């Protein structure tokens, strides 16, 4: 069998063909019956076709999915057991390599290096072939079953349209459930690992410890030494400096983004003619599409050296990876975010309030500062909170520009580290995945998640309050 | 057009040949009118005839609309409202406006009334400001209802209370003239009659121009009535004359409910 006509593809094509065929047969049947019984069928003919096709397709798809998750791993583990017999002395990691090779040989991508592998590959191929055959037969049986069940029910009285719509409704509902469940799953796995971390390190040490150096904790002896060295320290997993760094960068980012974003929003919503607005607004929004890694470049290669040189020039000692550079560039990144949201909020303030202010003799500035902005305030707060939560969760820029040393400082000229940077540091490279060090990444991730979640909830509440006020 | 001027009352505002354009479209045609001091003048006419547009000429609110252009002169004393030299900000302190839909600011009741005195720097001290707020609320007939809840949000008041708050807010700046564009159209009959009584009281201190769609309201509260049709002032005179013996057949048709 050629590569292109792999068994999967053939089975897939046959399934689709079966679906079309059943559509055709079902519409034919209902048409004939309607003529024979001189009645008008409940739904349009096509719905009977869809109805039967769904009964053919959906069970088949479910079966194929189940097969993928259950049968394929069974095949692989059986092959692996045979490999262990064939190469009794091979270490585990090497065996895994051999397994990968074996799968490729069996699929015909590479040639077998020796007779043992060739024999193993032949066994695997045979097993796969019989599994494929079994799957095709089961699929065919399931499809026939579905077809006959549905086909026999097709008659002009059958409410096929209602049934099809019920199916669609369930499909959409299922999609929503899947989206929510995956989120819950992610959070749960995060929580699970975090709990494992907190079995080793106490909550108090983690949240209130002021010393963060997970790398030294890797070697137990050194960690103890380091702990003693930092006299009276609570351990190497104190997240306070990391959190402080995160907040410092976020505050710098907001200090850049809030004034510029808010003022440009005031300009586009209150002053710009619609023609200017139609140019300025999309332009700002395009900035939001720049990949964050590009901002990272800019921060590391342009902004950071610039601030360092500037510092040298005025006689300040600026670290080559400063919170200022990272925060400043991150601020630029969230400007469009703030300006776009704020513009929407300000535009939503009713014109009648502006008229009222003008009618009392307010100037344009007074109207904006004393009436429009206060009226928009809850929505603006919501926009800012969303922006902060973006800034806190942002990774690429800080990885490239902020630094890794967990300095406990509020000096923007020094290098700081952030939660996201630490997570990247902890989980990239060679790691055992159950050391306290890697587990601490999950604890950090959990903390970050809770903070951004709270910020987002607060933002939502704030803007909902604005909505209620002017409905 | 003939204008009947009651010699007992002085002329507060004199509009001459006012034309208003929205872009190319002319909304008002050579409107001339003399408004009496300390009286209520009602503007009536079918929808879209230019009543609001004309009312907004008196405090230059049409400036806010980019496409709008106003020609002609509107003299108030020796000030030409429509002249480029006149500062609309100062003008609007002398000519207050009340809108169709109550539009209190999303602030406290106190802050709403204090807004005008604050931006115009009218009060020298906190006590003076308090007095001004109290005085304005009393004139607007709202003091009794809100005296003990000045720190509450204004948006929590009923529609009729909100509209009286807007009147108090306008009065607090100390204007001579009040413009009201259908001030009761968003209110129920009881709130409406409260506002109508208020207008009759305010008339002793202010010159009031009111746009209304209710003929009964015009008859109840106004001394003078101006009837507009398709951007022209068709008839202007004492309210009792306009309603009992309209000179113009269009006016008669409108008043008797045949147009509008
Ligand atoms: N902002 C605007 N832009 C363009 N045309 C306008 C604008 N405002 C009003 N017009 C036009 O000017 C004319 C007069 O409108 P105006 O609002 O003064 O009428 P009105 O007598 O107050 O009507 P109503 O009783 O419905 O309030 C109308 O034809 C209207 O379409
Ligand atoms: Mg109007």
XYZ file of C-alpha atoms and ligand atoms in Angstrom:
763
model
C 0.000 0.000 0.000
C 1.468 3.354 -0.942
C 2.121 6.025 1.677
C -0.615 8.228 0.429
C -3.314 5.614 0.598
C -2.647 4.872 4.210
C -5.301 2.721 5.900
C -6.484 5.727 7.892
C -7.173 7.728 4.780
C -9.057 4.887 3.134
C -11.200 4.345 6.189
C -11.877 8.044 6.385
C -12.923 8.212 2.733
C -15.177 5.203 3.131
C -16.845 6.760 6.157
C -17.569 9.964 4.296
C -18.859 8.006 1.343
C -21.133 6.036 3.667
C -22.477 9.276 5.100
C -23.289 10.617 1.632
C -24.858 7.372 0.591
C -27.076 7.252 3.641
C -28.099 10.874 3.037
C -29.155 9.934 -0.467
C -30.967 6.781 0.599
C -32.817 8.526 3.416
C -34.073 11.419 1.276
C -35.164 8.895 -1.340
C -37.026 6.836 1.231
C -38.911 9.717 2.765
C -39.839 11.089 -0.658
C -41.205 7.741 -1.768
C -43.128 7.188 1.443
C -44.637 10.648 1.334
C -45.866 10.030 -2.204
C -47.132 6.568 -1.329
C -49.042 7.700 1.737
C -50.127 10.985 0.113
C -49.003 12.957 3.137
C -46.686 15.883 3.477
C -43.582 14.985 5.437
C -42.965 16.837 8.693
C -39.601 18.321 7.679
C -37.840 19.176 4.440
C -36.410 16.044 2.803
C -32.824 17.049 3.421
C -33.352 16.880 7.190
C -34.108 13.152 6.910
C -30.824 12.813 5.034
C -28.923 14.688 7.721
C -30.641 12.667 10.392
C -29.507 9.322 9.002
C -26.025 10.601 8.083
C -25.544 11.784 11.642
C -26.468 8.364 12.937
C -23.850 6.898 10.607
C -21.128 9.456 11.263
C -21.283 10.381 14.919
C -20.926 6.876 16.410
C -18.141 6.167 13.910
C -16.247 9.293 14.911
C -16.665 8.539 18.605
C -15.425 5.014 18.044
C -12.406 6.194 16.057
C -11.491 8.618 18.836
C -11.812 5.934 21.475
C -9.700 3.642 19.355
C -6.999 6.252 19.081
C -6.829 6.736 22.821
C -7.107 3.078 23.805
C -5.924 0.748 21.061
C -2.870 2.581 19.734
C -1.158 2.832 23.125
C -1.929 -0.872 23.635
C -0.133 -1.695 20.393
C 2.858 0.381 21.388
C 3.136 -1.084 24.845
C 2.944 -4.619 23.446
C 5.735 -3.785 20.998
C 7.754 -2.320 23.811
C 7.345 -5.453 25.886
C 8.686 -7.459 22.937
C 11.605 -5.038 22.611
C 12.473 -5.483 26.273
C 12.612 -9.211 25.646
C 14.755 -8.728 22.549
C 17.201 -6.302 24.224
C 17.155 -7.294 27.887
C 20.093 -5.135 28.960
C 19.246 -1.837 27.330
C 18.683 1.121 29.669
C 15.255 2.752 29.609
C 16.200 5.937 27.785
C 17.991 4.012 25.071
C 15.046 1.698 24.714
C 12.815 4.687 24.093
C 15.069 5.754 21.237
C 14.908 2.250 19.822
C 11.125 2.338 20.067
C 10.948 5.537 18.066
C 13.221 3.943 15.487
C 11.046 0.861 15.434
C 7.878 2.827 14.719
C 9.606 4.546 11.818
C 10.885 1.269 10.412
C 7.431 -0.251 10.682
C 5.928 2.684 8.787
C 8.606 2.177 6.114
C 10.271 5.562 6.586
C 13.719 4.124 7.338
C 15.474 0.818 6.755
C 16.084 -1.628 9.585
C 19.746 -1.565 10.738
C 19.825 -5.234 11.767
C 17.864 -8.473 11.681
C 16.479 -8.105 15.226
C 14.996 -4.729 14.483
C 13.663 -5.982 11.146
C 11.929 -8.871 12.865
C 10.510 -6.593 15.560
C 9.310 -4.157 12.924
C 7.656 -6.981 11.047
C 5.850 -8.033 14.240
C 4.721 -4.484 14.910
C 3.536 -4.091 11.346
C 1.557 -7.296 11.560
C -0.010 -6.208 14.817
C -0.877 -2.830 13.306
C -2.379 -4.457 10.246
C -4.602 -6.733 12.265
C -5.593 -3.827 14.511
C -6.454 -1.784 11.443
C -8.514 -4.618 10.084
C -10.311 -4.994 13.382
C -10.960 -1.280 13.485
C -12.342 -1.189 9.950
C -14.679 -4.063 10.699
C -15.872 -2.513 13.960
C -16.375 0.818 12.246
C -18.356 -0.803 9.463
C -20.487 -2.639 12.003
C -21.157 0.525 13.986
C -22.024 2.477 10.880
C -24.369 -0.236 9.593
C -26.004 -0.407 12.957
C -26.520 3.360 13.083
C -27.735 3.396 9.521
C -30.334 0.706 9.942
C -31.564 2.077 13.236
C -32.097 5.543 11.749
C -33.152 4.419 8.300
C -35.990 2.286 9.630
C -37.314 5.229 11.577
C -37.423 7.481 8.518
C -41.035 8.179 7.644
C -42.986 11.342 6.856
C -44.146 11.546 10.474
C -40.591 11.583 11.854
C -39.718 15.066 13.109
C -36.285 15.037 11.510
C -35.727 18.806 11.639
C -36.363 18.885 15.363
C -33.977 15.977 15.882
C -31.242 17.572 13.771
C -31.569 20.818 15.664
C -31.427 19.015 18.958
C -28.193 17.449 17.759
C -26.747 20.833 16.809
C -27.729 22.288 20.142
C -25.962 19.444 21.936
C -22.907 19.868 19.734
C -22.601 23.558 20.613
C -23.223 22.830 24.254
C -20.544 20.158 24.155
C -18.050 22.602 22.637
C -18.719 25.046 25.431
C -18.320 22.284 27.992
C -15.045 21.194 26.410
C -13.716 24.746 26.567
C -14.634 25.064 30.220
C -13.444 21.592 31.132
C -10.016 22.100 29.579
C -9.621 25.304 31.561
C -10.654 23.534 34.723
C -8.277 20.707 33.844
C -5.367 23.084 33.431
C -6.126 24.808 36.706
C -6.531 21.455 38.433
C -3.167 20.166 37.235
C -1.594 23.448 38.300
C -3.229 23.129 41.684
C -2.196 19.498 42.010
C 1.479 20.267 41.425
C 1.299 23.342 43.628
C -0.082 21.235 46.468
C 2.841 18.868 46.060
C 5.151 21.844 46.329
C 3.505 23.072 49.488
C 4.039 19.672 51.086
C 7.746 20.438 50.928
C 7.770 24.166 51.545
C 5.389 25.823 53.952
C 2.878 28.368 52.677
C 4.308 30.969 54.990
C 7.863 30.504 53.694
C 6.682 30.736 50.133
C 4.469 33.780 50.409
C 6.475 35.756 52.936
C 10.034 34.543 52.410
C 12.321 37.231 51.130
C 14.975 35.069 49.588
C 14.506 33.375 46.241
C 17.180 31.125 44.819
C 15.695 27.855 43.623
C 18.820 26.876 41.683
C 20.895 26.445 44.834
C 18.168 24.359 46.335
C 18.887 21.790 43.668
C 21.803 20.380 45.631
C 20.559 19.630 49.131
C 23.862 20.266 50.890
C 24.369 23.620 49.246
C 20.819 24.670 49.937
C 21.272 24.079 53.608
C 24.522 26.020 53.494
C 22.871 28.868 51.626
C 20.062 28.920 54.140
C 22.478 29.219 56.977
C 24.404 31.821 55.101
C 21.368 34.048 54.826
C 21.092 34.191 58.563
C 17.613 33.538 59.869
C 16.324 33.244 56.354
C 13.142 31.300 55.730
C 14.527 29.322 52.842
C 15.248 29.726 49.187
C 11.666 29.692 47.987
C 10.455 33.022 49.299
C 8.496 34.632 46.475
C 8.461 38.183 47.822
C 11.404 39.416 45.709
C 9.951 37.791 42.597
C 6.542 39.322 43.265
C 8.168 42.674 43.978
C 9.993 42.494 40.660
C 6.773 41.624 38.860
C 4.929 44.507 40.463
C 7.772 46.913 39.770
C 7.795 46.044 36.084
C 3.986 46.208 35.946
C 3.929 49.578 37.692
C 6.513 50.991 35.282
C 4.518 49.598 32.376
C 1.323 51.199 33.664
C 3.130 54.481 34.310
C 3.992 54.530 30.612
C 0.784 53.091 29.215
C -1.944 54.765 31.284
C -1.142 58.399 30.475
C -0.378 57.780 26.807
C -3.218 55.324 26.301
C -5.772 57.397 28.179
C -4.790 60.669 26.539
C -4.864 59.190 23.075
C -8.283 57.724 23.894
C -9.474 61.163 25.002
C -8.131 62.582 21.783
C -9.782 60.012 19.533
C -13.104 60.077 21.376
C -13.472 63.774 22.193
C -11.393 65.820 19.795
C -10.637 63.946 16.604
C -12.904 64.362 13.607
C -14.304 61.057 12.458
C -11.839 60.995 9.583
C -8.815 61.308 11.859
C -10.376 58.869 14.281
C -10.794 56.315 11.510
C -7.068 56.496 10.853
C -5.679 56.824 14.372
C -7.743 54.132 16.048
C -6.958 51.249 13.677
C -3.300 52.293 13.604
C -3.079 52.028 17.367
C -4.884 48.726 17.268
C -2.391 47.344 14.749
C 0.267 47.862 17.425
C -1.591 45.252 19.450
C -0.830 42.713 16.753
C 2.947 43.012 17.042
C 4.258 39.702 18.440
C 5.577 40.173 21.959
C 8.903 38.627 21.022
C 9.480 41.606 18.748
C 8.911 43.930 21.686
C 11.339 41.688 23.568
C 14.015 42.292 20.936
C 13.382 45.943 21.110
C 13.616 45.962 24.892
C 16.804 43.917 25.041
C 18.658 45.350 22.058
C 17.480 48.937 21.882
C 15.762 50.128 25.030
C 18.073 48.541 27.612
C 21.347 49.822 26.055
C 19.699 53.181 25.554
C 18.798 53.499 29.228
C 22.240 52.282 30.256
C 23.986 54.851 28.048
C 21.638 57.533 29.250
C 22.466 56.517 32.809
C 26.193 56.699 32.103
C 25.699 60.093 30.567
C 24.027 61.548 33.645
C 26.217 59.567 35.997
C 23.733 56.935 37.106
C 24.529 53.281 37.354
C 21.899 51.533 35.220
C 21.999 47.774 34.990
C 22.190 46.398 31.468
C 18.999 44.515 32.208
C 16.901 47.056 33.989
C 13.327 46.987 35.202
C 12.995 50.335 33.474
C 13.718 48.965 30.000
C 11.474 45.924 30.434
C 8.651 47.889 32.026
C 8.907 50.741 29.561
C 8.665 48.471 26.542
C 5.891 46.483 28.150
C 4.090 49.779 28.650
C 4.393 50.475 24.938
C 2.966 47.044 24.301
C -0.183 47.698 26.346
C -0.815 51.246 25.104
C -3.120 50.088 22.303
C -4.915 47.856 24.748
C -5.647 50.747 27.089
C -6.376 53.302 24.398
C -8.791 51.065 22.569
C -10.733 50.001 25.657
C -10.757 53.523 27.090
C -11.945 54.954 23.800
C -14.901 52.579 23.831
C -15.698 53.489 27.423
C -15.478 57.247 26.847
C -17.530 57.068 23.666
C -20.197 55.209 25.632
C -20.718 58.185 27.966
C -24.046 59.638 26.811
C -23.901 62.821 24.755
C -26.626 64.251 27.021
C -24.090 64.547 29.856
C -21.729 66.529 27.656
C -24.617 68.750 26.534
C -25.551 69.288 30.174
C -22.015 70.357 31.022
C -21.731 72.680 28.020
C -25.144 74.118 28.845
C -23.832 75.161 32.254
C -20.964 77.013 30.648
C -18.219 74.416 30.928
C -15.279 74.627 28.612
C -14.310 71.556 26.688
C -11.564 70.700 29.174
C -13.891 71.110 32.165
C -16.469 68.935 30.469
C -13.957 66.170 29.906
C -12.259 66.334 33.290
C -15.260 67.003 35.499
C -18.050 65.148 33.731
C -16.951 62.725 31.017
C -14.021 61.091 32.780
C -15.788 60.694 36.139
C -18.762 59.198 34.323
C -16.450 56.816 32.498
C -14.428 56.082 35.615
C -15.609 52.556 36.452
C -15.082 51.480 32.847
C -11.646 53.070 32.768
C -10.699 51.276 35.968
C -11.842 48.060 34.344
C -9.657 48.765 31.316
C -6.635 49.502 33.508
C -7.109 46.368 35.568
C -7.271 44.249 32.430
C -4.084 45.939 31.245
C -2.313 45.245 34.551
C -3.264 41.613 34.378
C -1.811 41.496 30.853
C 1.364 43.141 32.096
C 1.763 40.748 34.987
C 1.263 37.704 32.808
C 3.469 38.968 29.976
C 6.542 36.790 29.553
C 8.594 37.364 26.428
C 9.622 40.946 27.056
C 10.746 40.334 30.621
C 12.532 37.115 29.729
C 14.553 39.017 27.174
C 15.030 42.257 29.045
C 14.436 42.049 32.781
C 16.965 39.596 34.125
C 16.965 36.551 36.351
C 18.436 37.744 39.624
C 15.792 37.965 42.320
C 16.784 41.341 43.688
C 14.618 42.774 46.398
C 14.438 46.333 45.165
C 12.163 49.085 44.044
C 14.908 50.830 42.123
C 13.847 50.733 38.463
C 17.451 51.042 37.321
C 18.393 47.676 38.749
C 17.778 44.292 37.299
C 14.786 42.449 38.717
C 13.090 39.212 37.906
C 9.429 38.412 37.491
C 7.162 35.469 38.168
C 6.926 34.607 34.491
C 10.692 34.772 33.992
C 11.224 32.437 36.919
C 8.700 29.952 35.584
C 10.488 29.915 32.244
C 13.845 29.501 33.975
C 12.579 26.682 36.156
C 10.883 24.656 33.470
C 13.268 24.945 30.526
C 16.376 22.879 30.163
C 17.024 19.495 31.710
C 14.861 18.960 34.706
C 13.482 16.226 36.786
C 9.866 17.031 36.941
C 9.319 16.291 40.554
C 12.098 18.199 42.201
C 11.029 20.946 44.558
C 12.613 23.369 42.137
C 10.317 22.490 39.244
C 7.334 22.195 41.541
C 7.941 25.748 42.705
C 7.169 26.863 39.148
C 3.665 25.504 39.576
C 3.257 27.342 42.848
C 4.339 30.540 41.109
C 2.009 29.803 38.210
C -0.879 29.209 40.581
C -0.210 32.501 42.353
C -0.025 34.344 39.050
C -3.247 32.717 37.918
C -5.089 33.698 41.088
C -3.870 37.295 40.867
C -4.831 37.775 37.237
C -8.138 36.038 37.866
C -8.935 38.455 40.677
C -7.897 41.411 38.528
C -10.111 40.253 35.687
C -13.082 39.694 37.965
C -12.596 43.165 39.421
C -12.372 44.623 35.928
C -15.546 42.873 34.874
C -17.413 44.058 37.955
C -16.238 47.614 37.412
C -17.350 47.811 33.814
C -20.633 46.075 34.578
C -21.356 48.770 37.125
C -20.779 51.341 34.374
C -23.164 49.488 32.091
C -25.949 49.505 34.673
C -25.632 53.193 35.200
C -26.519 54.133 31.637
C -28.850 51.495 30.346
C -45.194 88.699 10.495
C -46.515 91.020 13.077
C -45.230 91.129 16.562
C -47.418 92.229 19.372
C -45.373 93.846 22.062
C -46.933 94.364 25.413
C -45.472 97.702 26.414
C -45.720 96.848 30.086
C -42.883 94.403 29.742
C -39.357 95.124 28.609
C -37.716 93.189 25.790
C -35.081 90.784 27.033
C -33.881 89.239 23.795
C -34.273 90.406 20.247
C -33.583 87.918 17.461
C -33.318 89.274 13.925
C -33.268 87.302 10.678
C -31.901 84.136 12.166
C -31.029 81.487 9.585
C -29.664 78.112 10.568
C -28.085 75.567 8.263
C -27.093 71.977 8.893
C -24.529 71.551 6.155
C -26.416 72.507 2.983
C -29.824 72.031 4.555
C -31.562 75.102 5.890
C -33.380 74.396 9.145
C -34.531 77.941 10.029
C -35.663 80.717 7.701
C -35.327 84.380 8.673
C -36.756 84.037 12.131
C -37.186 87.323 14.020
C -38.688 87.478 17.459
C -38.744 89.714 20.568
C -38.687 87.842 23.856
C -40.201 89.588 26.871
C -38.351 89.851 30.137
C -39.629 87.743 33.042
C -42.214 85.860 31.102
C -42.680 82.421 29.656
C -42.513 82.113 25.885
C -43.588 78.798 24.390
C -42.328 77.455 21.061
C -44.776 75.055 19.468
C -45.034 73.361 16.098
C -44.885 70.003 14.398
C -41.894 67.735 14.812
C -38.808 68.752 12.861
C -39.949 72.368 12.342
C -36.851 73.758 14.057
C -37.976 74.557 17.612
C -35.007 72.893 19.257
C -32.660 74.324 16.703
C -33.925 77.818 17.416
C -33.799 77.340 21.183
C -30.207 76.197 20.932
C -29.301 79.416 19.110
C -29.851 81.391 22.312
C -27.004 79.756 24.202
C -24.890 78.805 21.199
C -25.389 75.096 21.801
C -25.399 74.688 18.041
C -21.631 75.345 18.200
C -21.292 71.800 19.482
C -22.625 70.405 16.179
C -19.831 70.647 13.589
C -22.074 70.920 10.519
C -24.281 73.618 12.010
C -24.038 77.294 10.953
C -26.085 80.135 12.452
C -26.606 83.525 10.755
C -28.354 86.654 11.997
C -28.241 88.563 15.236
C -29.621 87.711 18.640
C -29.273 90.719 20.929
C -29.505 90.293 24.656
C -29.084 93.773 26.094
C -26.098 95.038 24.144
C -24.545 91.626 23.706
C -24.914 89.875 20.371
C -25.230 86.232 21.344
C -24.367 85.095 17.870
C -21.287 87.273 17.432
C -17.903 85.612 17.194
C -16.667 87.998 19.888
C -19.103 86.584 22.419
C -17.627 83.843 24.556
C -20.137 80.985 24.602
C -18.802 79.834 27.962
C -19.706 83.122 29.668
C -22.925 83.339 27.719
C -24.061 79.940 28.946
C -23.576 81.111 32.508
C -26.222 83.785 31.840
C -28.526 81.510 29.847
C -29.224 78.207 31.490
C -30.600 75.172 29.712
C -32.774 72.234 30.739
C -32.911 69.265 28.414
C -35.597 66.911 27.227
C -34.276 63.924 29.164
C -33.094 64.574 32.722
C -29.304 64.375 32.551
C -27.907 64.658 36.072
C -24.176 64.023 36.272
C -23.210 60.729 37.912
C -22.250 62.574 41.094
C -23.989 63.335 44.355
C -27.008 65.622 44.482
C -24.909 68.313 46.129
C -22.129 68.054 43.561
C -24.619 68.344 40.711
C -25.929 71.674 41.937
C -22.491 72.874 43.033
C -21.044 72.106 39.607
C -21.889 75.456 37.988
C -20.801 77.677 40.908
C -17.563 75.716 41.095
C -16.542 76.008 37.449
C -17.461 79.687 37.385
C -15.838 80.385 40.748
C -19.015 81.927 42.164
C -18.596 80.871 45.776
C -15.755 82.184 47.931
C -16.204 79.720 50.760
C -17.724 76.375 51.549
C -20.585 77.971 53.489
C -21.348 80.260 50.585
C -21.427 77.237 48.279
C -23.702 75.390 50.697
C -26.043 78.384 50.732
C -26.072 78.551 46.951
C -26.914 74.871 46.655
C -29.670 75.161 49.238
C -31.066 78.282 47.636
C -31.108 76.736 44.151
C -32.719 73.551 45.374
C -35.364 75.613 47.154
C -36.086 77.643 44.037
C -36.398 74.397 42.091
C -38.836 73.073 44.707
C -36.651 70.101 45.514
C -35.127 71.110 48.843
C -37.784 69.472 50.996
C -37.302 66.141 49.275
C -33.507 65.985 49.240
C -32.342 68.139 52.162
C -31.246 65.123 54.186
C -29.745 63.146 51.305
C -27.522 65.660 49.532
C -24.666 63.152 49.565
C -26.683 60.517 47.684
C -26.119 59.769 44.022
C -28.287 61.986 41.828
C -29.016 59.083 39.503
C -30.988 57.492 42.340
C -33.703 60.192 42.187
C -36.981 59.726 40.341
C -37.300 61.133 36.818
C -39.278 64.176 37.973
C -36.863 64.849 40.817
C -33.940 64.504 38.427
C -35.478 67.084 36.104
C -35.999 69.516 38.986
C -32.409 68.843 40.014
C -31.346 69.813 36.495
C -33.355 73.005 36.850
C -31.673 73.688 40.216
C -28.320 73.001 38.607
C -29.059 75.564 35.902
C -30.370 78.137 38.405
C -27.287 77.788 40.610
C -25.138 79.524 38.020
C -27.358 82.611 38.382
C -28.717 82.980 34.846
C -31.349 85.534 33.704
C -32.737 83.252 31.029
C -33.749 79.591 31.158
C -34.104 77.505 28.008
C -36.184 74.372 28.338
C -36.454 71.846 25.533
C -39.511 69.668 26.192
C -38.618 69.446 29.893
C -41.622 67.264 30.740
C -41.686 64.859 27.829
C -39.965 62.098 29.824
C -42.141 62.573 32.907
C -45.462 61.263 34.188
C -48.463 63.631 34.590
C -47.886 64.280 38.292
C -44.207 65.134 37.879
C -45.222 67.233 34.879
C -47.680 69.322 36.870
C -45.049 69.867 39.580
C -42.624 71.191 36.964
C -45.343 73.360 35.401
C -46.076 74.983 38.769
C -42.365 75.500 39.216
C -42.114 77.214 35.832
C -44.894 79.625 36.810
C -42.980 80.521 39.978
C -39.621 80.831 38.259
C -41.149 83.208 35.754
C -41.022 85.964 38.386
C -37.223 85.834 38.358
C -36.265 84.425 34.982
C -37.060 84.804 31.339
C -38.113 81.356 30.232
C -38.199 79.908 26.714
C -39.875 76.550 26.554
C -40.343 74.096 23.698
C -43.350 71.875 24.155
C -45.447 69.442 22.203
C -48.322 69.784 24.596
C -50.751 72.520 23.612
C -52.308 72.389 27.077
C -48.906 72.922 28.644
C -48.197 75.901 26.426
C -51.601 77.347 27.302
C -51.111 76.742 31.025
C -47.597 78.085 31.557
C -46.816 80.623 28.847
C -47.722 84.266 28.260
C -46.440 84.286 24.698
C -46.583 81.557 22.097
C -44.620 81.189 18.879
C -45.779 78.727 16.259
C -43.137 77.330 13.903
C -43.722 75.491 10.679
C -41.019 74.042 8.408
C -38.342 76.351 9.725
C -40.354 79.580 9.668
C -41.997 81.475 12.493
C -45.606 81.486 11.370
C -47.343 83.178 14.261
C -46.270 84.882 17.456
C -48.424 86.609 20.024
C -50.090 86.454 23.420
C -50.815 82.873 24.273
C -54.510 83.462 24.869
C -54.852 85.083 21.435
C -52.888 82.383 19.623
C -54.973 79.657 21.168
C -58.384 81.300 20.864
C -58.089 83.366 17.727
C -55.140 82.166 15.651
C -54.580 84.557 12.763
C -52.914 81.971 10.573
C -54.763 78.976 9.190
C -51.716 76.682 9.655
C -51.614 77.632 13.320
C -55.279 76.929 13.631
C -54.915 73.575 11.909
C -52.080 72.606 14.285
C -53.822 73.796 17.422
C -57.034 71.999 16.509
C -55.027 68.840 15.909
C -55.129 68.694 12.114
C -51.328 68.731 11.648
C -48.567 67.509 13.857
N -27.567 67.580 14.213
C -28.304 67.756 13.097
N -27.750 67.504 11.897
C -28.486 67.679 10.762
N -29.748 68.057 10.749
C -30.355 68.318 11.915
C -29.660 68.174 13.150
N -30.500 68.478 14.172
C -31.674 68.801 13.578
N -31.602 68.716 12.232
C -32.670 69.008 11.287
O -33.130 70.295 11.499
C -34.553 70.335 11.430
C -35.100 70.918 12.697
O -34.791 70.025 13.784
P -35.186 70.337 15.290
O -34.541 69.309 16.135
O -34.894 71.762 15.575
O -36.758 70.120 15.246
P -37.800 70.205 16.442
O -38.810 71.201 16.057
O -37.116 70.383 17.735
O -38.443 68.765 16.376
P -38.976 67.879 17.580
O -40.287 68.440 17.977
O -39.118 66.530 16.974
O -37.954 67.939 18.655
C -35.021 68.933 11.189
O -35.334 68.809 9.830
C -33.838 68.079 11.521
O -33.792 66.976 10.654
Mg -36.742 69.139 19.482
